[in-house]
Coordinates of C-alpha atoms in Angstrom, one line a residue:
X199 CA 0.0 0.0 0.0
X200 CA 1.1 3.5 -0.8
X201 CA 1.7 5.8 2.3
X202 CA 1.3 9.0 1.7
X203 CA 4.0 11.5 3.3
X204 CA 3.0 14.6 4.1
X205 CA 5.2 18.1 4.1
X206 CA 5.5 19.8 7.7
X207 CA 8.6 21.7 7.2
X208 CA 6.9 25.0 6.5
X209 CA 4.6 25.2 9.9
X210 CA 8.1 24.0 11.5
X211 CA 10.8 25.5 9.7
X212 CA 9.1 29.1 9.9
X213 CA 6.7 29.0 12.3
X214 CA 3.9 29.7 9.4
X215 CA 0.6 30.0 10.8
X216 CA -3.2 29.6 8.6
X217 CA -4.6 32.9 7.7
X218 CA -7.4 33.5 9.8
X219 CA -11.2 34.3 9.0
X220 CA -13.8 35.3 11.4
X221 CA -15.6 32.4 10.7
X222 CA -15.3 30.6 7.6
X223 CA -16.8 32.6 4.3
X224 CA -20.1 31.9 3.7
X225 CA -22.9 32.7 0.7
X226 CA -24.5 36.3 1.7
X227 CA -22.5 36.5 5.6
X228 CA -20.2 39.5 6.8
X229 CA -16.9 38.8 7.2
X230 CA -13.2 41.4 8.3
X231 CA -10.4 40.3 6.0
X232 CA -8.6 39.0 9.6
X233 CA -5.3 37.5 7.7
X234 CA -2.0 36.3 9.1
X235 CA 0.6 36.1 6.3
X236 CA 3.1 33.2 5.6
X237 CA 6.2 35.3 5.2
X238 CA 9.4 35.3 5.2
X239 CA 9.8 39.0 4.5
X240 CA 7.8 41.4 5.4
X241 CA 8.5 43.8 2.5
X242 CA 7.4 41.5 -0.4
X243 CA 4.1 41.7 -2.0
X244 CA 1.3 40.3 -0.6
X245 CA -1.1 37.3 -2.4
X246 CA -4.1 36.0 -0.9
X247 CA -4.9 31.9 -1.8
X248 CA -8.6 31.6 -1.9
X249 CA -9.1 28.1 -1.8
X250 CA -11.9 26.0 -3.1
X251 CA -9.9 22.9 -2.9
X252 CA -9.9 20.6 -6.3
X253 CA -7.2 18.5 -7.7
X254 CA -4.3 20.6 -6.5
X255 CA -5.4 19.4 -3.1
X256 CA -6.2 16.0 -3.7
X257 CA -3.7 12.4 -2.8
X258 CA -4.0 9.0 -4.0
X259 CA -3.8 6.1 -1.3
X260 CA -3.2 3.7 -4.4
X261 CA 0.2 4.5 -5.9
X262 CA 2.4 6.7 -7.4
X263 CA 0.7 6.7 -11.1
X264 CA -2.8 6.8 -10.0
X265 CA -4.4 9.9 -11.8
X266 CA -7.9 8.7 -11.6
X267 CA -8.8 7.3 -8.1
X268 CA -6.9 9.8 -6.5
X269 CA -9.7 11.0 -3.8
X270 CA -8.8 8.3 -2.1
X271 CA -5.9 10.3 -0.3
X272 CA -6.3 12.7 2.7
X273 CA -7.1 15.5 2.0
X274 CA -4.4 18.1 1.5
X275 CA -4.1 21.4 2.9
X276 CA -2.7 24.6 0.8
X277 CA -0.1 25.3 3.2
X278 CA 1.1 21.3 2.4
X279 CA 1.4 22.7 -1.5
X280 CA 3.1 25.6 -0.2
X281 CA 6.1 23.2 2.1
X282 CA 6.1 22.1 -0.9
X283 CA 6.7 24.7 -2.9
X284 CA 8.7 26.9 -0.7
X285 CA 10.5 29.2 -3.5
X286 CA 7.3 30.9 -3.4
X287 CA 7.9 32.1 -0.2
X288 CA 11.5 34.1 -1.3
X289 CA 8.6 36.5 -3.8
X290 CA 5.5 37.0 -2.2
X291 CA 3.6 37.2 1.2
X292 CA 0.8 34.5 1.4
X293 CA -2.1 33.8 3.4
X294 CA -5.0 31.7 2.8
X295 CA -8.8 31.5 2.9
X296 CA -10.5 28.4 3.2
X297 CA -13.8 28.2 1.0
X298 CA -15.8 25.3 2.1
X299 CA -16.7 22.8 -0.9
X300 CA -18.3 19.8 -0.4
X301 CA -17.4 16.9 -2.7
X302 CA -16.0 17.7 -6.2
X303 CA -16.4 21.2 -8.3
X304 CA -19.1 19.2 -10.2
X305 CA -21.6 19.8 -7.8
X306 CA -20.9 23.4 -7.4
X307 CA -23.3 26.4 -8.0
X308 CA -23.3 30.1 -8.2
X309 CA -23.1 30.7 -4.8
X310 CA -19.2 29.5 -4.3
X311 CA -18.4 32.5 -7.6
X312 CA -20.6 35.1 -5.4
X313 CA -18.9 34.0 -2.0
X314 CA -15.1 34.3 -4.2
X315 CA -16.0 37.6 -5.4
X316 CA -17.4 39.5 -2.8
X317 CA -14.1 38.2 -0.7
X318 CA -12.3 39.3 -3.2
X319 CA -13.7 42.6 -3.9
X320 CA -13.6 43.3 -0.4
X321 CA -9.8 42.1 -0.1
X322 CA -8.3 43.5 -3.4
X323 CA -10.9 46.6 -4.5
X324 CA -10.4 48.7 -0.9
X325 CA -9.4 52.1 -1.2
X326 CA -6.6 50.9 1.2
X327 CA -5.4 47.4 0.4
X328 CA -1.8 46.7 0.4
X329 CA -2.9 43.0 -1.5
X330 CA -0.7 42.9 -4.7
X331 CA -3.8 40.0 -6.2
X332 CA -5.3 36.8 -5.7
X333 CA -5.0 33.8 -6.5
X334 CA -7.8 31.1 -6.6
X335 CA -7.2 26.9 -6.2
X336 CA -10.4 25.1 -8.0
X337 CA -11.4 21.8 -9.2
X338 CA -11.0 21.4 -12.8
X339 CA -13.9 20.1 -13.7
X340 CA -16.1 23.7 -13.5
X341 CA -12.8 25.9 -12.9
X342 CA -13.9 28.0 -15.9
X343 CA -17.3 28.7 -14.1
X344 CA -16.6 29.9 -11.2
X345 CA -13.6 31.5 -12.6
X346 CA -15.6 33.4 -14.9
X347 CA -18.1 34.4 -12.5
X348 CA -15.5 35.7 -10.6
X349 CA -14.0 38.3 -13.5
X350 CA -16.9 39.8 -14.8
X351 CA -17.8 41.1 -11.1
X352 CA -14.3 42.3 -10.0
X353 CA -14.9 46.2 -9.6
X354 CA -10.3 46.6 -9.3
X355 CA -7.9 45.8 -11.9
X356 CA -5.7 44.2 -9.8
X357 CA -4.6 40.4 -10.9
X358 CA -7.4 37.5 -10.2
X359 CA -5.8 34.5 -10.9
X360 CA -7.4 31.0 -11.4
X361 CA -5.4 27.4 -11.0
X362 CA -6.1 23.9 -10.3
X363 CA -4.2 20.4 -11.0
X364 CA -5.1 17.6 -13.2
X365 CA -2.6 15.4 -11.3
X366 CA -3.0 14.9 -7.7
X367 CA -0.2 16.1 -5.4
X368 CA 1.1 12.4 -4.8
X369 CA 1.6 11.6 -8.4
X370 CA 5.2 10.9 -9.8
X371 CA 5.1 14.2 -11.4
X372 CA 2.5 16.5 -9.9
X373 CA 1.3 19.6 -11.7
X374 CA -0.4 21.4 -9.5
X375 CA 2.7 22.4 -7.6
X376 CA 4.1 24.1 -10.5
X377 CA 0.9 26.0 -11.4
X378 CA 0.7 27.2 -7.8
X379 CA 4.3 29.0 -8.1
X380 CA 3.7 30.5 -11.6
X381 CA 0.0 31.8 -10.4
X382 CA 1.4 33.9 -7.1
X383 CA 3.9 34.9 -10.0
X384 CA 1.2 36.2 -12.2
X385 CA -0.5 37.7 -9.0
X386 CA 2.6 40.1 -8.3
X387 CA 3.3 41.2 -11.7
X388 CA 2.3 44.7 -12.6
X389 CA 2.2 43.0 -15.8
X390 CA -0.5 41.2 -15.2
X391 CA -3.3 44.2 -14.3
X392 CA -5.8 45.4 -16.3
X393 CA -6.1 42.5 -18.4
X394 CA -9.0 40.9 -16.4
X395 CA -9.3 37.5 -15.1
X396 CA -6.4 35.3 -15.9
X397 CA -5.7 31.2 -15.4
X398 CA -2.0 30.1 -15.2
X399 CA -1.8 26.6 -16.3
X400 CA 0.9 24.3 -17.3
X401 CA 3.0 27.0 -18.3
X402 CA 0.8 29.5 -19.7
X403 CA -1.5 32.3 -19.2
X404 CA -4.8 32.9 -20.6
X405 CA -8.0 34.9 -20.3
X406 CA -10.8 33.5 -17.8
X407 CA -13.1 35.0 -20.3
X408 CA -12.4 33.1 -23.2
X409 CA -11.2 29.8 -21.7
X410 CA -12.5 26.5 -21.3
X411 CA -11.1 22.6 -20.2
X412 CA -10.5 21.5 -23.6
X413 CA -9.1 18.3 -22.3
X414 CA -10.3 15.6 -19.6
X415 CA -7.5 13.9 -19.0
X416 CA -3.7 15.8 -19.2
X417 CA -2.0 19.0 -17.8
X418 CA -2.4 20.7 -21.5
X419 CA -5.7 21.6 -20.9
X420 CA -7.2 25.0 -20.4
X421 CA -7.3 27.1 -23.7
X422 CA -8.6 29.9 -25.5
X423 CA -8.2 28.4 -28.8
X424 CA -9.8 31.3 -31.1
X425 CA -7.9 34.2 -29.0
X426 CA -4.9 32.5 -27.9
X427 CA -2.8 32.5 -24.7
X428 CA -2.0 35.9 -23.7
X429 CA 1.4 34.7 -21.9
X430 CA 4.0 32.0 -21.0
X431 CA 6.2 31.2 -18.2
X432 CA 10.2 31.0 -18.5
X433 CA 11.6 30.5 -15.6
X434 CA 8.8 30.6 -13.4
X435 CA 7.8 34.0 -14.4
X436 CA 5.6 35.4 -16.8
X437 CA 5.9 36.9 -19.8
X438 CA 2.7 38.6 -21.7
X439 CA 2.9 39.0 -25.5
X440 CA 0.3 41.8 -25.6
X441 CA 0.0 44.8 -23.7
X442 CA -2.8 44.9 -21.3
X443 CA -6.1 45.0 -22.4
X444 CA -9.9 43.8 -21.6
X445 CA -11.8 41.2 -23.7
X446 CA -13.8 43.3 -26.4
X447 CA -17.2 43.5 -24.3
X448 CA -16.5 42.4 -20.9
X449 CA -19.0 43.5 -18.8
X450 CA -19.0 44.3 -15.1
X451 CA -22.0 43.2 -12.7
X452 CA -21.7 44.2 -8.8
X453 CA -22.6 41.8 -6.8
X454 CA -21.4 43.2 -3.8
X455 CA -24.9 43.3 -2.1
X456 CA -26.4 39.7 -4.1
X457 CA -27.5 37.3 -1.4
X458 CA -29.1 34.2 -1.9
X459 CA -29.0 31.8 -5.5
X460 CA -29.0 33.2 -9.0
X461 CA -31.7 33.1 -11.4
X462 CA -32.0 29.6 -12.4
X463 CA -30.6 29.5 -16.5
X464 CA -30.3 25.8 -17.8
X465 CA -28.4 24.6 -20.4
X466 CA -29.8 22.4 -23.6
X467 CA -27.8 21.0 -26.6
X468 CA -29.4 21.3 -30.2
X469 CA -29.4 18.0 -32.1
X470 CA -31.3 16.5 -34.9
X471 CA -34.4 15.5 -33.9
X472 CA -34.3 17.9 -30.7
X473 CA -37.5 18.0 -28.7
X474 CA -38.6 21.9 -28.2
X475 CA -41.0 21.3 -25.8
X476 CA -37.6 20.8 -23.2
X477 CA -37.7 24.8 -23.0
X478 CA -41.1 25.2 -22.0
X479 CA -40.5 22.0 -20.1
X480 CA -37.5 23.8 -18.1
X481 CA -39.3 27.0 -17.7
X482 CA -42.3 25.5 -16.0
X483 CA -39.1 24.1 -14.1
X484 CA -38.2 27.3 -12.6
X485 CA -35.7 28.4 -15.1
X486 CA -35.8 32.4 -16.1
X487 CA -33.2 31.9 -18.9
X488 CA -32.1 29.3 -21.7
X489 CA -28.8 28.6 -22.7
X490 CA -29.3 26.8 -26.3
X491 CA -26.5 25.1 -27.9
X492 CA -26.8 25.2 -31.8
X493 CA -25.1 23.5 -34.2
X494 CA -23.2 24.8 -37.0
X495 CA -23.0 29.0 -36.4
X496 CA -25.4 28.5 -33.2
X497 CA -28.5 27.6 -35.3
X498 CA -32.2 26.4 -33.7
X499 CA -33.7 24.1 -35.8
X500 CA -37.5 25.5 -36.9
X501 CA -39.2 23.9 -33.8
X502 CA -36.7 25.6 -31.1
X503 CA -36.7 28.9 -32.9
X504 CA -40.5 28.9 -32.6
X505 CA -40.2 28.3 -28.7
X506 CA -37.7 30.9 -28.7
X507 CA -40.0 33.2 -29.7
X508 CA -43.0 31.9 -27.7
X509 CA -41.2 32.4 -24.6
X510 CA -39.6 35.9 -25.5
X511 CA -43.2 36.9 -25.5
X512 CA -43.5 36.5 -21.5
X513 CA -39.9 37.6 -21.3
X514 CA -38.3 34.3 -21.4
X515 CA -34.8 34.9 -22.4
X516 CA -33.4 32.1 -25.3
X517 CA -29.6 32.9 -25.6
X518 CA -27.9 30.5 -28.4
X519 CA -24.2 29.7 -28.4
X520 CA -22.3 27.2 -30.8
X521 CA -21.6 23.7 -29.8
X522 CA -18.5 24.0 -31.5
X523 CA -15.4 24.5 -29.4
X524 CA -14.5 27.4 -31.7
X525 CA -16.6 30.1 -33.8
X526 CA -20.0 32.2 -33.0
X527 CA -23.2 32.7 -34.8
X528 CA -23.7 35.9 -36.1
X529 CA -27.1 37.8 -35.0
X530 CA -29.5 39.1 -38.2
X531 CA -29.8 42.3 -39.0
X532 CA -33.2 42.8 -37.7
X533 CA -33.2 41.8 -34.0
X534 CA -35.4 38.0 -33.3
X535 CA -36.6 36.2 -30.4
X536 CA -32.8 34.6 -30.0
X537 CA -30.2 36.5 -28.5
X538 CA -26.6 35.3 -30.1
X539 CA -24.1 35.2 -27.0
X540 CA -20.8 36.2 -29.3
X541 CA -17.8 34.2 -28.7
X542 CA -18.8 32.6 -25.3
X543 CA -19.1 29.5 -24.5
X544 CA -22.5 28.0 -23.1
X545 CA -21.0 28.1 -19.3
X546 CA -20.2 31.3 -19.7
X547 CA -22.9 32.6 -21.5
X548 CA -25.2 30.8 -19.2
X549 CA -23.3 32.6 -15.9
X550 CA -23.9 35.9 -17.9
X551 CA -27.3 35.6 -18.3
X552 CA -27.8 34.7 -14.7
X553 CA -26.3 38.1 -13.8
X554 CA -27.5 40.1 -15.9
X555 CA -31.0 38.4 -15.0
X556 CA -30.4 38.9 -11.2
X557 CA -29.5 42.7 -12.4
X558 CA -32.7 43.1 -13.8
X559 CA -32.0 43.6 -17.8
X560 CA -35.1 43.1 -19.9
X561 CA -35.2 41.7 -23.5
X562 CA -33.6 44.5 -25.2
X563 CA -31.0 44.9 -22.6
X564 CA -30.2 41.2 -22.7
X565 CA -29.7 41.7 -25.9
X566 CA -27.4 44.4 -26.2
X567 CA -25.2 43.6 -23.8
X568 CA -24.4 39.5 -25.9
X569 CA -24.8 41.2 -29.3
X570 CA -23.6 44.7 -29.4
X571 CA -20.1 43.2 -29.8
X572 CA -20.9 41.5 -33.1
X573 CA -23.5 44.1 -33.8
X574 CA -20.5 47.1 -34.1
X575 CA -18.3 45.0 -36.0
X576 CA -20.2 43.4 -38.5
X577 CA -23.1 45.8 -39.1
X578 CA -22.1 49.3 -38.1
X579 CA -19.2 49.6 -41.1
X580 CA -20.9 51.3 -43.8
X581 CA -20.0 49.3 -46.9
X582 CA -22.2 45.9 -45.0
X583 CA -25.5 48.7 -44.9
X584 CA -25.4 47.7 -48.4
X585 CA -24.1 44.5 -47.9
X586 CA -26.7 42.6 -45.4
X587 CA -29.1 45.2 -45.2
X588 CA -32.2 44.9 -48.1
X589 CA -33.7 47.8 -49.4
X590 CA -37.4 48.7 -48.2

């Protein structure tokens, strides 16, 4: 049997101590940032590890290679990863924040993003914090999620950083150790701000708001195929190709006072034969939004679009995405019943549609704010007037 050896030099060697919350966070409750920092010098910046556990803090009881059974392990703690990973300690201040999560980042909902970003607003966006940025552990499995919900509701520009493991921390050759160093990295850079959201993964940096898991299995897996990574890591620290910039229509939603769960918005994928009466099915549900998932450029077939535009008629939102990893569908001319969510994917665009819903945008609004994007670039150029646009 495979023992598992945990790290204890850090809380010996330097006398580290947990940061400390006033209770651990919770959805809607008050909370003082009470921190105590694991330094070694007082001078360096300082990083905040929000912690929603995942893979990163996850062993295996089994072996050595075992990279699918690996919950078997005790459970790890982020000051383990940090003995661990001591160099980190020689750039930046840490201390760390405990999110509770029960079981794996599957069965996670809106209120862990809401939880995350009020903490982190409150941490990060005061007039007098001395926090350089943040940087968030997360299961893989709905890192993108929560990491999303996270950026578009950040009022600061200072660095949000999202990573995770798809090894556990007993494996022969662990990632999540790695990705832990070049995150706090990221977090310290002045580099780094003003660029929204960002994930540091396997030695490279990308935008939370373009990104998904493209892979279930390896390291190599969070990408932003159609936009590209926005940086790399040499040496542990990062390099950005691009000066810093926002994704072309990010929005901003304040949470800062949201309580409670999220406007439900489900999910369904378009196939052939696909059965509209699911959306009015879901709506008598509960749900205030769809999420539709087209084929081709985002396309309904004629039975969807015609519950589309049944439910737009008692303000039933239908936003349609592609199923394709890559691509967007492109909105008519003339507004319809569907709402075309640009380039984001259908977690995303179902995350901003909760927001915006909880906000209280209408139609037209909802509208706007997925399309206007598109609607600049493809419509507003005066040559496509002639182009798309038929005479009446």
């Amino acid at each position: 049997m495979f023992t598992l050896q945990l790290t204890t030099a850090l809380a010996v060697g330097l006398g580290a101590l947990v940061a400390q919350v006033k209770g651990h966070p919770g959805h809607g409750e008050s909370f003082a940032p009470d921190l105590t920092w694991i330094s070694e010098d007082s001078t360096l910046p300082k990083v905040v590890i929000l912690s929603a556990k995942g893979t990163i803090l996850s062993a295996s009881n089994y072996s050595r290679l075992d990279n699918i059974n690996y919950g078997s392990g005790p459970p790890l703690s982020v000051e383990h990863v940090i003995g661990n990973v001591s160099e980190v300690l020689s750039m930046a201040q840490l201390a760390v924040v405990n999110f509770p999560v029960v079981g794996g980042s599957a069965g996670l909902n809106s209120s862990l993003f809401l939880n995350i970003s009020q903490y982190a607003n409150r941490l990060l966006c005061a007039e007098d914090s001395d926090i350089s940025g943040a940087v968030m552990f997360h299961g893989t499995n709905t890192l993108e999620e929560t990491a999303f919900g996270v950026d578009i509701s950040l009022n600061c520009s200072k660095p949000f950083v999202a990573t995770g493991a798809m090894r556990p921390d007993t494996y022969i050759s662990p990632d999540g150790r790695s990705n832990f160093f070049q995150a706090v990295a990221t977090a310290i850079s002045p580099a780094a701000r003003d660029r929204g959201g960002l994930i540091a993964f396997n030695d490279r940096i990308a935008s939370i708001y373009y990104s998904t898991k493209t892979n279930a299995n390896t390291p190599d897996t969070f990408k932003a195929i159609e936009q590209g990574n926005v940086g790399v890591f040499l040496g542990g620290q990062p390099y950005f190709y691009y000066g810093a910039s926002l994704p072309t229509g990010r929005p901003f939603f304040n949470v800062t006072e949201t309580k409670g769960d999220l406007p439900s918005v489900v999910i369904l994928y378009g196939h052939q034969g696909f059965d509209a009466t699911l959306m009015h099915a879901a709506v008598a549900n509960g749900a205030k939004g769809i999420v539709h998932m087209g084929s081709g450029a985002a396309s309904l077939s004629p039975s969807a679009r015609e519950a589309a535009a049944e439910l737009a008629e008692k303000g039933i939102p239908v936003v349609t995405v592609p199923r394709s990893v890559t691509g967007t569908g492109v909105p008519t001319p003339n507004p319809g019943p569907v709402i075309y969510a640009s380039y984001l994917g259908a977690p995303q665009a179902r995350i901003m549609l909760q927001l915006a819903l909880n906000a209280g945008y209408d139609l037209d609004q909802l509208r706007d704010l997925f399309e206007s994007p598109l609607r600049r670039a493809v419509y507003e150029q005066t040559p496509n007037n002639v182009w798309f646009y038929a005479e009446t």
